[in-house]
Amino acid sequence: MASQVNPPRGMRDFLPADKAKREHAFSVIKRVYRDHGFDEIETPVVEDHARLHAGLGGDNEKLSFSILKRGLGAEALAAAAEGGDAEQLADLGLRFDLTVPLSRFYASHRAELPPVFRSIQMGPVWRAERPQKGRYRQFVQVDIDVIGEAGLLAEVELLSATSRVFAELGLTGCVFRVNDRRILFGLLDHCGFAPETHDRALIIVDKLDKIGAEGVVGELRELDPEAAERLGAVLTEVEPRLAGDGIPLTAEAISAILPEGAAAEGVANLAEIGAALEGSLPEGVELRFDPTLVRGMGYYTGTIFEVAHPGSGSSVGGGGRYDGMIGRFLGQDVPAVGSSIGFERIVDLIELPASTGPEAVALVHDADAAPADLAALKTALVARGHRVRLERRQKNMKTLLARVAEQGFTRFANVRAGERDVDALELRELSA
RNA sequence: GUGGCUAUAGCUCAGUCGGUAGAGCACCGGCUUGUGGUGCCGGUGGUCGCGGGUUCAAGUCCCGUUAGCCACCCCA
């Protein structure tokens, strides 16, 4: 095995069939988002090391790849080694998400952008994680964001566009689990958790689907036994509902499951979003309230959501409102909501639809056919709208024809040496 | 970062109790077929992931290492 020629760990090469499927998904996503009024932008794949480590990326910061400064000499290396500070060797890093770069982009170009800016970003990001199924060290993210809209219209636009993407890709059965950070914090307050325990409490609540209500309460007791019991009463009621059909995103259903008077602001927000989206969601997409949805990123301030699909063990998308983040770069708070699609994970779920374009033709020619004749025949067929592939005749026709059929060719013609008339070619059916 | 499984020909895989490696497919050649999707015969191709160790002898047993897969953590 020539392992030396494999791509770097956790990164992949894509063969033509893989690439075709990825491009299909890519084009569907881009078209739907553009149709919904979002504009595509692009930023560099590297950012300042300091900006990537400004505390906005959560755990992802620790997983970022750093780029060595150019022209480092022996003295600089020695100084860094002596100081024990590898950081001073790197001034740039590969981006680990698209949200930090977008915030920088917006702060930089605000004057040239509309008051409410709707962006599309599609590109690779890097994380130095241990690779496994559905998890890579280089992967593509597709983000849309609405910047400058404080009202929930932003959430509504985001969710309706994103749900349409899943529908157009043929991914039925998607469930959007929605929550609001204010509901989470309101609930913790209401149960009596001290503010300084909130972050730790949320991490525990996030495990509900893995360790169950009892497990969560057990861990929460270490923070505050009494508050843990109060929250446990809520979770015990919530848990079976989540396992069943879920909780609809309506004012009645949300209020019914939460303690009276807890997190009114967040409840109203979600209820309005649910009402606004009713009737405009595509078929096969469900909207559900999930009070245990947390999401890891610390920068979320309001609505948060995650997309689940029965064919994938992990989420295929997610996002939320992060009103404080751009202010970190701009010095002035700008409201923002973002949605990210797990491109690699949905590519694994979709099928490439059969081509509906003009027939693709393989010209199987004798070895002694003149290049000039072949070029002329090929050009003539291309001009007629065909996709054309030249294949030199080989001993095993069966293998050759099976291969071109697999590559999407639907017809083939035998070309003998001296053949120059494209109309004389017999285009025969190629069954896959 | 933690743990488990795996690694043999270009591909998919056999290889028993340790005795220096095999099949199918692909590829090449000859014949067959003859306007071509057939069949037969033969051939090329492997530092058994890499490095150590045990042994008279290691693909096989042991240790390390690298990579892949899987679970955890976290995430998309």
Short mmCIF file of C-alpha atoms (C1' of nucleotides) in Angstrom, two decimals:
data_model
loop_
_atom_site.label_atom_id
_atom_site.label_comp_id
_atom_site.label_asym_id
_atom_site.label_seq_id
_atom_site.Cartn_x
_atom_site.Cartn_y
_atom_site.Cartn_z
CA MET A 1 0.00 0.00 0.00
CA ALA A 2 1.34 3.37 -0.96
CA SER A 3 0.13 5.24 2.07
CA GLN A 4 2.51 8.08 1.23
CA VAL A 5 0.23 9.11 -1.60
CA ASN A 6 -2.92 9.31 0.49
CA PRO A 7 -4.34 12.77 1.17
CA PRO A 8 -3.58 14.32 4.56
CA ARG A 9 -5.37 12.83 7.51
CA GLY A 10 -9.06 13.60 7.67
CA MET A 11 -9.01 15.20 4.21
CA ARG A 12 -10.27 13.61 1.04
CA ASP A 13 -9.86 13.40 -2.71
CA PHE A 14 -13.06 13.29 -4.71
CA LEU A 15 -13.44 11.01 -7.72
CA PRO A 16 -15.57 12.19 -10.64
CA ALA A 17 -18.74 10.49 -9.34
CA ASP A 18 -18.30 12.05 -5.88
CA LYS A 19 -17.51 15.41 -7.35
CA ALA A 20 -20.59 15.35 -9.60
CA LYS A 21 -22.80 14.66 -6.62
CA ARG A 22 -21.20 17.42 -4.59
CA GLU A 23 -21.59 19.90 -7.42
CA HIS A 24 -25.25 18.96 -7.77
CA ALA A 25 -25.89 19.62 -4.08
CA PHE A 26 -23.83 22.78 -4.29
CA SER A 27 -25.83 24.18 -7.20
CA VAL A 28 -29.22 23.34 -5.67
CA ILE A 29 -28.29 25.03 -2.41
CA LYS A 30 -26.92 28.10 -4.14
CA ARG A 31 -29.94 28.46 -6.42
CA VAL A 32 -32.46 28.17 -3.59
CA TYR A 33 -30.65 30.66 -1.41
CA ARG A 34 -30.26 33.12 -4.28
CA ASP A 35 -33.96 32.72 -5.06
CA HIS A 36 -34.65 33.71 -1.48
CA GLY A 37 -32.77 36.96 -1.91
CA PHE A 38 -29.41 36.11 -0.40
CA ASP A 39 -26.14 37.22 -2.04
CA GLU A 40 -22.99 35.15 -2.22
CA ILE A 41 -19.72 36.49 -0.86
CA GLU A 42 -16.26 35.04 -0.37
CA THR A 43 -13.52 35.69 2.14
CA PRO A 44 -9.96 34.32 2.46
CA VAL A 45 -9.56 30.89 3.99
CA VAL A 46 -7.05 32.31 6.48
CA GLU A 47 -7.62 34.94 9.11
CA ASP A 48 -5.43 36.62 11.69
CA HIS A 49 -4.43 34.17 14.35
CA ALA A 50 -5.52 36.59 17.06
CA ARG A 51 -8.96 37.02 15.53
CA LEU A 52 -9.52 33.31 15.33
CA HIS A 53 -8.62 33.07 19.00
CA ALA A 54 -10.75 35.93 20.26
CA GLY A 55 -12.97 33.61 22.26
CA LEU A 56 -15.79 33.49 19.71
CA GLY A 57 -15.26 30.04 18.32
CA GLY A 58 -15.90 28.01 21.43
CA ASP A 59 -14.00 24.75 21.47
CA ASN A 60 -13.29 25.10 17.78
CA GLU A 61 -10.54 27.57 18.56
CA LYS A 62 -8.50 24.81 20.10
CA LEU A 63 -8.91 22.79 16.91
CA SER A 64 -7.66 25.43 14.54
CA PHE A 65 -4.65 24.95 12.29
CA SER A 66 -2.05 27.68 12.66
CA ILE A 67 0.19 28.94 9.87
CA LEU A 68 3.87 29.45 10.58
CA LYS A 69 5.20 32.96 10.01
CA ARG A 70 7.17 33.30 6.83
CA GLY A 71 10.96 33.56 6.98
CA LEU A 72 11.39 32.31 10.50
CA GLY A 73 15.07 31.92 11.33
CA ALA A 74 16.84 29.76 13.84
CA GLU A 75 16.86 32.63 16.38
CA ALA A 76 13.09 33.13 16.20
CA LEU A 77 12.50 29.42 16.63
CA ALA A 78 14.92 29.27 19.52
CA ALA A 79 13.31 32.28 21.19
CA ALA A 80 9.88 30.74 20.87
CA ALA A 81 11.12 27.43 22.22
CA GLU A 82 12.77 29.17 25.14
CA GLY A 83 9.70 31.22 25.91
CA GLY A 84 7.56 28.10 25.58
CA ASP A 85 5.17 30.11 23.44
CA ALA A 86 4.37 28.49 20.11
CA GLU A 87 1.84 31.24 19.45
CA GLN A 88 4.53 33.75 18.57
CA LEU A 89 5.50 31.57 15.62
CA ALA A 90 2.10 31.92 13.95
CA ASP A 91 0.29 35.03 12.89
CA LEU A 92 -2.37 33.42 10.68
CA GLY A 93 -4.65 30.42 10.94
CA LEU A 94 -7.07 28.45 8.77
CA ARG A 95 -10.67 29.38 9.49
CA PHE A 96 -12.64 26.85 11.54
CA ASP A 97 -16.05 28.25 10.64
CA LEU A 98 -17.58 30.89 8.38
CA THR A 99 -19.16 33.05 11.06
CA VAL A 100 -16.02 34.66 12.47
CA PRO A 101 -14.80 35.61 8.96
CA LEU A 102 -18.26 36.96 8.11
CA SER A 103 -18.26 39.19 11.16
CA ARG A 104 -14.87 40.56 10.17
CA PHE A 105 -16.07 40.99 6.58
CA TYR A 106 -19.15 42.89 7.70
CA ALA A 107 -17.19 45.17 10.00
CA SER A 108 -14.79 45.89 7.15
CA HIS A 109 -17.38 46.56 4.42
CA ARG A 110 -20.38 47.83 6.31
CA ALA A 111 -20.56 51.08 4.35
CA GLU A 112 -20.84 49.18 1.05
CA LEU A 113 -23.55 46.82 2.26
CA PRO A 114 -27.31 47.31 2.56
CA PRO A 115 -28.79 48.02 6.01
CA VAL A 116 -30.05 44.47 6.15
CA PHE A 117 -27.47 42.23 4.54
CA ARG A 118 -28.32 38.65 3.55
CA SER A 119 -25.20 36.65 2.77
CA ILE A 120 -24.42 33.24 1.35
CA GLN A 121 -21.06 31.62 2.02
CA MET A 122 -19.99 28.27 0.63
CA GLY A 123 -16.50 27.07 1.30
CA PRO A 124 -14.09 24.80 3.12
CA VAL A 125 -13.22 25.14 6.77
CA TRP A 126 -10.62 23.22 8.80
CA ARG A 127 -10.59 21.66 12.23
CA ALA A 128 -7.82 19.48 13.66
CA GLU A 129 -10.23 16.89 14.99
CA ARG A 130 -9.90 13.15 15.06
CA PRO A 131 -11.65 12.03 11.90
CA GLN A 132 -14.55 9.58 11.87
CA LYS A 133 -17.80 9.06 10.04
CA GLY A 134 -19.30 12.38 9.00
CA ARG A 135 -16.40 14.23 10.57
CA TYR A 136 -13.43 15.48 8.60
CA ARG A 137 -10.50 17.83 9.06
CA GLN A 138 -11.43 19.72 5.94
CA PHE A 139 -15.10 20.10 5.18
CA VAL A 140 -17.44 22.43 3.35
CA GLN A 141 -19.89 24.59 5.19
CA VAL A 142 -22.75 26.47 3.62
CA ASP A 143 -23.90 29.43 5.69
CA ILE A 144 -26.56 32.02 5.21
CA ASP A 145 -26.80 34.96 7.54
CA VAL A 146 -29.08 37.95 7.98
CA ILE A 147 -27.17 40.88 9.44
CA GLY A 148 -28.83 44.07 10.64
CA GLU A 149 -32.33 42.77 11.31
CA ALA A 150 -33.22 42.71 14.99
CA GLY A 151 -36.75 41.44 14.47
CA LEU A 152 -37.78 37.85 14.04
CA LEU A 153 -38.36 38.36 10.32
CA ALA A 154 -34.69 37.41 10.05
CA GLU A 155 -35.31 34.04 11.66
CA VAL A 156 -38.36 33.50 9.49
CA GLU A 157 -36.46 34.21 6.27
CA LEU A 158 -33.59 32.02 7.37
CA LEU A 159 -35.74 29.05 8.33
CA SER A 160 -37.97 29.18 5.30
CA ALA A 161 -35.00 29.36 2.91
CA THR A 162 -33.09 26.60 4.68
CA SER A 163 -36.09 24.29 4.90
CA ARG A 164 -36.61 24.80 1.17
CA VAL A 165 -33.05 23.67 0.50
CA PHE A 166 -33.67 20.37 2.24
CA ALA A 167 -36.93 19.90 0.36
CA GLU A 168 -35.33 20.63 -3.02
CA LEU A 169 -32.59 18.13 -2.28
CA GLY A 170 -35.26 15.52 -1.72
CA LEU A 171 -34.51 15.15 1.98
CA THR A 172 -37.94 14.55 3.44
CA GLY A 173 -38.47 13.88 7.11
CA CYS A 174 -36.33 16.78 8.31
CA VAL A 175 -37.15 18.11 11.74
CA PHE A 176 -36.13 21.61 12.79
CA ARG A 177 -35.72 21.65 16.56
CA VAL A 178 -36.06 25.21 17.79
CA ASN A 179 -35.33 26.85 21.11
CA ASP A 180 -34.35 30.24 22.50
CA ARG A 181 -31.37 30.94 24.72
CA ARG A 182 -33.61 33.24 26.76
CA ILE A 183 -35.90 30.31 27.48
CA LEU A 184 -32.96 28.26 28.66
CA PHE A 185 -31.66 30.97 30.96
CA GLY A 186 -35.18 31.92 32.06
CA LEU A 187 -35.88 28.34 32.96
CA LEU A 188 -32.64 28.03 34.94
CA ASP A 189 -33.46 31.28 36.76
CA HIS A 190 -36.96 30.16 37.48
CA CYS A 191 -35.70 26.92 38.98
CA GLY A 192 -33.25 28.80 41.14
CA PHE A 193 -29.86 28.18 39.52
CA ALA A 194 -27.40 30.97 40.28
CA PRO A 195 -26.25 32.85 37.14
CA GLU A 196 -22.66 31.66 37.47
CA THR A 197 -23.82 28.03 37.23
CA HIS A 198 -25.85 28.57 34.04
CA ASP A 199 -23.17 27.67 31.52
CA ARG A 200 -22.31 24.42 33.25
CA ALA A 201 -25.98 23.61 33.73
CA LEU A 202 -26.64 24.01 30.01
CA ILE A 203 -23.91 21.58 29.07
CA ILE A 204 -25.59 19.02 31.31
CA VAL A 205 -29.09 19.71 29.97
CA ASP A 206 -27.73 19.21 26.46
CA LYS A 207 -27.10 15.55 27.31
CA LEU A 208 -30.78 14.78 27.90
CA ASP A 209 -31.13 12.62 24.81
CA LYS A 210 -28.14 10.55 25.90
CA ILE A 211 -28.47 10.14 29.66
CA GLY A 212 -32.17 10.87 30.15
CA ALA A 213 -33.94 13.16 32.60
CA GLU A 214 -32.77 11.19 35.62
CA GLY A 215 -29.15 11.32 34.52
CA VAL A 216 -29.37 15.06 33.93
CA VAL A 217 -30.90 15.70 37.33
CA GLY A 218 -28.22 13.57 38.93
CA GLU A 219 -25.46 15.71 37.45
CA LEU A 220 -27.31 18.96 38.14
CA ARG A 221 -27.57 18.13 41.84
CA GLU A 222 -23.87 18.87 42.14
CA LEU A 223 -24.59 22.46 41.14
CA ASP A 224 -27.72 23.03 43.20
CA PRO A 225 -29.79 20.16 44.62
CA GLU A 226 -33.04 22.08 45.02
CA ALA A 227 -32.91 23.80 41.66
CA ALA A 228 -32.05 20.44 40.09
CA GLU A 229 -35.26 18.90 41.43
CA ARG A 230 -37.36 21.77 40.08
CA LEU A 231 -35.79 21.55 36.64
CA GLY A 232 -36.06 17.78 36.81
CA ALA A 233 -39.83 18.05 37.16
CA VAL A 234 -39.94 20.02 33.89
CA LEU A 235 -37.59 17.67 32.08
CA THR A 236 -39.48 14.58 33.17
CA GLU A 237 -42.53 16.02 31.48
CA VAL A 238 -40.62 17.14 28.40
CA GLU A 239 -38.68 13.95 27.77
CA PRO A 240 -41.56 11.68 26.64
CA ARG A 241 -42.93 14.46 24.46
CA LEU A 242 -39.63 14.80 22.62
CA ALA A 243 -39.42 11.06 22.11
CA GLY A 244 -42.93 11.08 20.63
CA ASP A 245 -44.27 13.49 18.02
CA GLY A 246 -42.54 16.46 19.60
CA ILE A 247 -43.91 19.78 20.75
CA PRO A 248 -45.44 22.05 18.11
CA LEU A 249 -44.01 25.56 17.83
CA THR A 250 -47.18 27.26 19.05
CA ALA A 251 -47.82 29.58 22.01
CA GLU A 252 -50.19 27.10 23.66
CA ALA A 253 -47.93 24.07 23.34
CA ILE A 254 -44.82 25.93 24.50
CA SER A 255 -46.53 27.58 27.48
CA ALA A 256 -48.11 24.31 28.50
CA ILE A 257 -44.79 22.56 28.88
CA LEU A 258 -42.92 25.36 30.66
CA PRO A 259 -43.53 26.56 34.24
CA GLU A 260 -45.90 29.50 34.30
CA GLY A 261 -44.22 32.85 33.96
CA ALA A 262 -40.83 31.53 32.92
CA ALA A 263 -39.03 33.22 30.03
CA ALA A 264 -42.02 35.03 28.58
CA GLU A 265 -39.91 36.91 26.05
CA GLY A 266 -38.43 33.80 24.54
CA VAL A 267 -41.76 32.02 24.44
CA ALA A 268 -43.41 34.88 22.58
CA ASN A 269 -40.50 34.98 20.11
CA LEU A 270 -40.77 31.30 19.26
CA ALA A 271 -44.55 31.35 19.07
CA GLU A 272 -44.44 34.21 16.59
CA ILE A 273 -41.82 32.49 14.47
CA GLY A 274 -43.91 29.33 14.44
CA ALA A 275 -47.02 31.25 13.43
CA ALA A 276 -45.19 33.18 10.72
CA LEU A 277 -43.81 30.03 9.14
CA GLU A 278 -47.06 28.11 9.24
CA GLY A 279 -48.18 27.51 5.69
CA SER A 280 -44.87 28.48 4.08
CA LEU A 281 -42.82 25.48 5.11
CA PRO A 282 -42.31 22.88 2.39
CA GLU A 283 -43.84 19.45 2.76
CA GLY A 284 -41.73 16.95 4.66
CA VAL A 285 -40.26 19.55 7.02
CA GLU A 286 -41.43 19.75 10.62
CA LEU A 287 -40.91 22.55 13.13
CA ARG A 288 -40.67 21.52 16.78
CA PHE A 289 -40.02 23.19 20.10
CA ASP A 290 -37.20 21.56 22.04
CA PRO A 291 -36.45 23.23 25.39
CA THR A 292 -33.39 21.00 25.82
CA LEU A 293 -31.63 22.20 22.66
CA VAL A 294 -28.54 24.12 23.76
CA ARG A 295 -25.88 24.28 20.99
CA GLY A 296 -22.27 24.57 21.93
CA MET A 297 -21.39 28.04 20.73
CA GLY A 298 -21.42 30.54 23.54
CA TYR A 299 -22.18 33.49 21.31
CA TYR A 300 -25.86 32.74 20.69
CA THR A 301 -28.22 35.23 22.30
CA GLY A 302 -31.75 34.32 21.18
CA THR A 303 -33.31 31.85 18.80
CA ILE A 304 -31.32 28.67 18.23
CA PHE A 305 -32.13 25.68 16.05
CA GLU A 306 -30.76 22.41 14.77
CA VAL A 307 -31.84 20.24 11.84
CA ALA A 308 -32.18 16.49 12.25
CA HIS A 309 -32.70 13.95 9.48
CA PRO A 310 -33.57 10.29 10.06
CA GLY A 311 -30.75 9.19 7.74
CA SER A 312 -28.02 10.91 9.74
CA GLY A 313 -26.91 10.23 13.29
CA SER A 314 -25.75 13.78 13.83
CA SER A 315 -27.35 17.07 12.96
CA VAL A 316 -27.33 18.16 9.33
CA GLY A 317 -27.57 21.84 10.07
CA GLY A 318 -28.03 24.42 12.75
CA GLY A 319 -27.76 28.04 13.68
CA GLY A 320 -29.13 30.86 15.74
CA ARG A 321 -29.08 34.52 16.67
CA TYR A 322 -25.78 36.07 17.72
CA ASP A 323 -26.48 39.72 18.37
CA GLY A 324 -23.29 40.49 20.24
CA MET A 325 -20.64 39.08 17.99
CA ILE A 326 -20.18 41.68 15.27
CA GLY A 327 -19.86 44.32 17.94
CA ARG A 328 -16.64 42.65 18.96
CA PHE A 329 -15.10 43.75 15.67
CA LEU A 330 -17.08 46.92 14.99
CA GLY A 331 -17.41 48.40 18.46
CA GLN A 332 -21.13 48.74 17.90
CA ASP A 333 -23.63 45.92 18.26
CA VAL A 334 -25.28 44.73 15.08
CA PRO A 335 -28.01 42.05 15.25
CA ALA A 336 -27.35 38.90 13.26
CA VAL A 337 -28.83 35.45 12.67
CA GLY A 338 -27.07 32.61 10.89
CA SER A 339 -27.81 29.17 9.55
CA SER A 340 -25.23 26.56 8.63
CA ILE A 341 -25.79 23.46 6.52
CA GLY A 342 -23.65 20.39 7.10
CA PHE A 343 -22.71 19.96 3.47
CA GLU A 344 -20.67 16.76 3.86
CA ARG A 345 -23.46 15.12 5.79
CA ILE A 346 -26.23 15.90 3.35
CA VAL A 347 -24.11 14.83 0.37
CA ASP A 348 -24.06 11.39 2.00
CA LEU A 349 -27.86 11.40 2.11
CA ILE A 350 -28.78 12.43 -1.42
CA GLU A 351 -28.87 10.63 -4.74
CA LEU A 352 -27.61 12.22 -7.92
CA PRO A 353 -30.65 12.52 -10.19
CA ALA A 354 -30.35 10.96 -13.63
CA SER A 355 -29.17 13.44 -16.20
CA THR A 356 -32.00 14.90 -18.25
CA GLY A 357 -29.83 16.81 -20.71
CA PRO A 358 -28.87 15.84 -24.27
CA GLU A 359 -27.52 12.34 -24.85
CA ALA A 360 -23.94 11.70 -23.84
CA VAL A 361 -22.10 9.77 -26.56
CA ALA A 362 -18.98 7.63 -26.36
CA LEU A 363 -17.11 7.27 -29.66
CA VAL A 364 -15.35 3.91 -29.59
CA HIS A 365 -12.69 4.21 -32.24
CA ASP A 366 -10.12 1.89 -33.78
CA ALA A 367 -6.55 2.46 -32.68
CA ASP A 368 -5.52 3.57 -36.16
CA ALA A 369 -8.26 6.14 -36.64
CA ALA A 370 -6.76 9.51 -37.58
CA PRO A 371 -6.79 12.12 -34.78
CA ALA A 372 -8.00 14.73 -37.26
CA ASP A 373 -11.04 12.61 -38.16
CA LEU A 374 -11.84 11.91 -34.52
CA ALA A 375 -11.53 15.56 -33.59
CA ALA A 376 -13.85 16.50 -36.46
CA LEU A 377 -16.47 13.91 -35.48
CA LYS A 378 -16.29 14.93 -31.86
CA THR A 379 -16.60 18.62 -32.64
CA ALA A 380 -19.62 17.98 -34.86
CA LEU A 381 -21.41 16.05 -32.11
CA VAL A 382 -20.53 18.61 -29.44
CA ALA A 383 -21.95 21.29 -31.72
CA ARG A 384 -25.21 19.34 -31.75
CA GLY A 385 -25.37 19.58 -27.99
CA HIS A 386 -23.97 16.19 -27.04
CA ARG A 387 -21.42 15.43 -24.40
CA VAL A 388 -18.77 13.39 -26.21
CA ARG A 389 -16.03 11.06 -25.00
CA LEU A 390 -13.42 9.41 -27.21
CA GLU A 391 -12.55 5.84 -26.22
CA ARG A 392 -9.96 3.75 -27.98
CA ARG A 393 -11.28 0.27 -28.74
CA GLN A 394 -9.84 -2.29 -26.38
CA LYS A 395 -10.00 -6.03 -26.24
CA ASN A 396 -12.71 -6.18 -23.63
CA MET A 397 -15.64 -4.21 -25.02
CA LYS A 398 -17.90 -5.29 -22.23
CA THR A 399 -15.73 -3.66 -19.61
CA LEU A 400 -15.27 -0.52 -21.63
CA LEU A 401 -18.98 -0.06 -22.29
CA ALA A 402 -19.88 -0.79 -18.70
CA ARG A 403 -17.42 1.85 -17.58
CA VAL A 404 -18.67 4.61 -19.84
CA ALA A 405 -22.28 3.72 -18.99
CA GLU A 406 -21.45 4.10 -15.34
CA GLN A 407 -19.99 7.50 -16.10
CA GLY A 408 -23.32 8.66 -17.44
CA PHE A 409 -23.00 7.99 -21.17
CA THR A 410 -26.20 6.81 -22.76
CA ARG A 411 -25.09 5.97 -26.30
CA PHE A 412 -22.02 4.77 -28.14
CA ALA A 413 -20.90 4.53 -31.74
CA ASN A 414 -18.18 2.47 -33.35
CA VAL A 415 -15.77 4.57 -35.39
CA ARG A 416 -13.59 2.79 -37.95
CA ALA A 417 -10.43 4.28 -39.35
CA GLY A 418 -11.29 6.64 -42.19
CA GLU A 419 -14.79 7.42 -40.94
CA ARG A 420 -15.44 11.17 -41.23
CA ASP A 421 -19.18 11.49 -41.71
CA VAL A 422 -20.95 12.14 -38.44
CA ASP A 423 -24.31 11.25 -39.98
CA ALA A 424 -23.02 7.82 -40.90
CA LEU A 425 -22.39 6.93 -37.26
CA GLU A 426 -24.77 4.48 -35.72
CA LEU A 427 -25.55 5.77 -32.22
CA ARG A 428 -26.47 2.69 -30.25
CA GLU A 429 -28.22 2.51 -26.89
CA LEU A 430 -26.01 1.88 -23.93
CA SER A 431 -27.76 0.12 -21.11
CA ALA A 432 -26.22 0.63 -17.70
"C1'" G B 1 -7.81 14.17 23.76
"C1'" U B 2 -9.69 8.61 25.46
"C1'" G B 3 -10.94 3.62 24.00
"C1'" G B 4 -12.08 -0.63 20.41
"C1'" C B 5 -11.52 -2.98 15.47
"C1'" U B 6 -8.77 -3.26 10.92
"C1'" A B 7 -4.32 -3.06 7.29
"C1'" U B 8 -2.24 -9.17 1.96
"C1'" A B 9 -1.89 -7.63 -6.19
"C1'" G B 10 -4.77 -1.68 -9.40
"C1'" C B 11 -9.96 -3.36 -6.92
"C1'" U B 12 -12.79 -7.09 -3.70
"C1'" C B 13 -10.88 -10.66 -0.63
"C1'" A B 14 -8.85 -16.00 0.82
"C1'" G B 15 -4.40 -17.60 3.34
"C1'" U B 16 -5.89 -23.62 8.59
"C1'" C B 17 -1.74 -25.47 14.02
"C1'" G B 18 4.02 -20.29 12.43
"C1'" G B 19 7.12 -23.72 7.22
"C1'" U B 20 9.27 -17.61 2.16
"C1'" A B 21 1.68 -16.06 -1.04
"C1'" G B 22 -3.51 -17.39 -3.82
"C1'" A B 23 -8.55 -16.49 -6.30
"C1'" G B 24 -12.01 -13.45 -8.92
"C1'" C B 25 -12.21 -8.92 -11.50
"C1'" A B 26 -9.04 -5.34 -14.11
"C1'" C B 27 -4.59 -4.94 -17.34
"C1'" C B 28 -1.22 -7.12 -21.44
"C1'" G B 29 -0.44 -11.01 -25.38
"C1'" G B 30 -2.21 -15.05 -28.71
"C1'" C B 31 -6.29 -17.46 -30.78
"C1'" U B 32 -11.71 -17.22 -31.46
"C1'" U B 33 -15.54 -13.78 -33.01
"C1'" G B 34 -16.12 -10.27 -37.57
"C1'" U B 35 -18.92 -4.36 -37.95
"C1'" G B 36 -17.88 -5.52 -33.20
"C1'" G B 37 -21.02 -5.86 -25.70
"C1'" U B 38 -18.53 -13.66 -27.27
"C1'" G B 39 -15.35 -17.42 -25.65
"C1'" C B 40 -10.58 -20.13 -24.77
"C1'" C B 41 -5.33 -20.21 -23.51
"C1'" G B 42 -1.25 -17.72 -21.55
"C1'" G B 43 1.24 -13.52 -19.11
"C1'" U B 44 2.62 -8.99 -16.11
"C1'" G B 45 1.78 -7.57 -11.25
"C1'" G B 46 2.78 -8.21 -3.86
"C1'" U B 47 9.40 -5.31 1.11
"C1'" C B 48 1.90 -9.05 3.23
"C1'" G B 49 1.08 -0.51 5.95
"C1'" C B 50 5.94 0.77 8.39
"C1'" G B 51 9.77 -0.36 12.41
"C1'" G B 52 11.43 -3.55 16.05
"C1'" G B 53 11.09 -8.36 18.86
"C1'" U B 54 10.31 -13.90 19.75
"C1'" U B 55 11.67 -18.25 16.66
"C1'" C B 56 15.71 -22.78 13.04
"C1'" A B 57 11.57 -20.33 10.42
"C1'" A B 58 6.66 -14.77 10.92
"C1'" G B 59 1.43 -12.61 6.29
"C1'" U B 60 0.43 -15.64 10.80
"C1'" C B 61 2.71 -14.59 17.64
"C1'" C B 62 4.40 -9.98 20.77
"C1'" C B 63 5.62 -4.56 21.18
"C1'" G B 64 5.77 0.14 18.90
"C1'" U B 65 4.24 3.35 14.98
"C1'" U B 66 1.25 5.28 10.92
"C1'" A B 67 -3.33 5.31 8.46
"C1'" G B 68 -8.54 3.97 8.01
"C1'" C B 69 -13.14 2.69 10.35
"C1'" C B 70 -16.24 2.75 14.92
"C1'" A B 71 -17.66 4.68 19.85
"C1'" C B 72 -16.84 8.73 23.54
"C1'" C B 73 -15.90 14.09 23.94
"C1'" C B 74 -17.36 17.85 20.85
"C1'" C B 75 -19.40 19.22 16.48
"C1'" A B 76 -21.22 20.36 10.65
#
